[in-house]
Amino acid sequence: MIPTPDLSHLTREDYEHVYEPAEDTFILLDALEQDAEELRSISPLVCLEIGSGSGCVSSFVGSILGDSAALYLATDINPNACKCTQRTGRQNKIPVEPITASLVGPLLPRLRHSVDILLFNPPYVPTFSSEADDAQQDADIAGAWAGGSDGMEVTDILLEEVEAYGVRPQDLLSPKGRFYLVAVKQNDLSNICKRMLLKHKLKGEVVLQRRAGREHLFVLRFTR
Ligand SMILES: C[S@@+](CC[C@H](N)C(=O)[O-])C[C@H]1O[C@@H](n2cnc3c(N)ncnc32)[C@H](O)[C@@H]1O
């Protein structure tokens, strides 16, 4: 069993501004642990986590692959999250490099077809669009959960809406790349998978699901 990263350096004050790992984080860790052998076998060189929050997930991937095995990049719109991600990397001896940016931001086109492991546990909670817009502007704790209509407004930007900027999973993924996305039932998983296949030729499957209180959580994995 791969231990959950040490987060003892993060304080209550940090979690006032940065998402504290919860069931959605842990289901993603479990899905990654389930795939650990396969992930090692593709010898990933570049891992990118979008919305890294505390840095728990990126550090966990680092402990699956080894600290010097890959480049661990992370983005978050919330600058406090980027600081926590860096501290969590250090605490767990994984050199995670966080960048304060929306989605993939300035990393494209440098990362085109280069990302072997792409991870996103997005703000997936259905809210009014205005709430999601405000949360994206404020780049604080509400940005961790406010997902707008169907909880998909932020995820959709990554999946398709900003084609002009080339921020699409299939532009990012290397030929052997994998994209792990956390979702809840209200996000309409079959629609996500259908769109990803039709528009981007990425095959999606549910690799893990569980109920956590009122949420029905899923981890989707997309591959070429
Ligand atoms: C549900 S939290 C997940 C945090 C962490 N990955 C985890 O699993 O515990 C969502 C994260 O996405 C970040 N986020 C929201 N919108 C974003 C955007 N447009 N670009 C990058 N990060 C974003 C939030 O600040 C938050 O840290």
Coordinates of C-alpha atoms in Angstrom, one line a residue, residues 38-141:
E38 CA 0.7 0.2 -15.4
L39 CA 1.8 3.8 -14.6
R40 CA 5.3 2.6 -13.8
S41 CA 5.4 0.5 -17.0
I42 CA 4.8 3.5 -19.3
S43 CA 7.8 5.2 -17.7
P44 CA 6.2 8.7 -17.5
L45 CA 8.5 11.7 -18.1
V46 CA 5.9 14.5 -17.6
C47 CA 3.1 14.5 -15.0
L48 CA 0.8 17.5 -14.9
E49 CA -1.9 18.0 -12.2
I50 CA -4.4 20.8 -12.9
G51 CA -5.8 22.3 -9.7
S52 CA -3.3 20.8 -7.4
G53 CA -4.7 22.4 -4.2
S54 CA -2.7 21.0 -1.2
G55 CA -0.4 19.0 -3.5
C56 CA -1.5 15.7 -2.1
V57 CA -2.2 14.1 -5.4
S58 CA 1.0 15.1 -7.2
S59 CA 3.1 14.0 -4.3
F60 CA 1.3 10.7 -4.3
V61 CA 2.1 10.2 -8.0
G62 CA 5.7 11.0 -7.1
S63 CA 5.8 8.3 -4.5
I64 CA 4.4 5.8 -7.1
L65 CA 6.9 6.7 -9.7
G66 CA 9.9 7.9 -7.6
D67 CA 11.2 11.4 -6.9
S68 CA 13.6 11.7 -9.9
A69 CA 11.7 9.6 -12.4
A70 CA 9.6 12.3 -13.9
L71 CA 8.9 16.1 -14.1
Y72 CA 6.0 16.9 -11.8
L73 CA 4.2 20.0 -12.9
A74 CA 1.1 21.5 -11.3
T75 CA -1.1 24.5 -11.9
D76 CA -3.8 26.1 -9.7
I77 CA -5.6 29.4 -10.0
N78 CA -5.2 29.9 -6.3
P79 CA -1.7 31.2 -5.4
N80 CA -2.0 29.9 -1.8
A81 CA -2.7 26.4 -3.3
C82 CA 0.6 26.7 -5.3
K83 CA 2.5 27.5 -2.1
C84 CA 0.9 24.5 -0.4
T85 CA 1.7 22.2 -3.3
Q86 CA 5.3 23.2 -3.2
R87 CA 5.5 22.7 0.6
T88 CA 3.8 19.3 0.3
G89 CA 6.3 18.3 -2.4
R90 CA 9.2 19.3 -0.2
Q91 CA 7.7 17.6 2.8
N92 CA 7.4 14.3 0.9
K93 CA 10.7 14.7 -1.1
I94 CA 8.9 15.0 -4.4
P95 CA 10.1 18.0 -6.6
V96 CA 6.6 19.3 -7.6
E97 CA 6.8 22.6 -9.6
P98 CA 3.6 24.6 -9.2
I99 CA 2.6 27.4 -11.4
T100 CA -0.2 29.9 -10.6
A101 CA -2.3 29.7 -13.8
S102 CA -5.7 28.7 -15.0
L103 CA -5.9 25.2 -16.4
V104 CA -2.8 24.6 -18.5
G105 CA -2.2 28.3 -19.0
P106 CA 1.2 29.2 -20.2
L107 CA 2.5 25.7 -20.4
L108 CA 1.1 25.2 -23.8
P109 CA 2.4 24.9 -26.5
R110 CA 5.5 23.6 -24.7
L111 CA 3.7 20.6 -23.4
R112 CA 1.9 19.6 -26.7
H113 CA 1.8 15.8 -26.9
S114 CA 4.2 15.5 -23.9
V115 CA 2.1 14.8 -20.9
D116 CA 2.2 11.2 -19.8
I117 CA -0.1 11.6 -16.8
L118 CA -2.7 14.4 -16.7
L119 CA -4.8 14.7 -13.5
F120 CA -7.7 17.0 -12.7
N121 CA -10.0 16.9 -9.6
P122 CA -12.0 19.9 -10.7
P123 CA -14.5 22.2 -9.1
Y124 CA -17.4 19.8 -9.9
V125 CA -20.3 21.0 -7.7
P126 CA -23.3 22.3 -9.7
T127 CA -23.8 26.0 -8.8
F128 CA -25.2 29.1 -10.5
S129 CA -22.9 30.2 -13.3
S130 CA -22.3 33.5 -11.6
E131 CA -21.1 31.7 -8.5
A132 CA -18.5 29.7 -10.5
D133 CA -17.5 32.9 -12.4
D134 CA -17.0 34.8 -9.1
A135 CA -15.1 31.9 -7.6
Q136 CA -12.7 31.7 -10.7
Q137 CA -12.1 35.5 -10.4
D138 CA -11.5 35.4 -6.6
A139 CA -9.1 32.3 -6.9
D140 CA -9.7 31.4 -3.3
I141 CA -11.4 28.4 -1.6

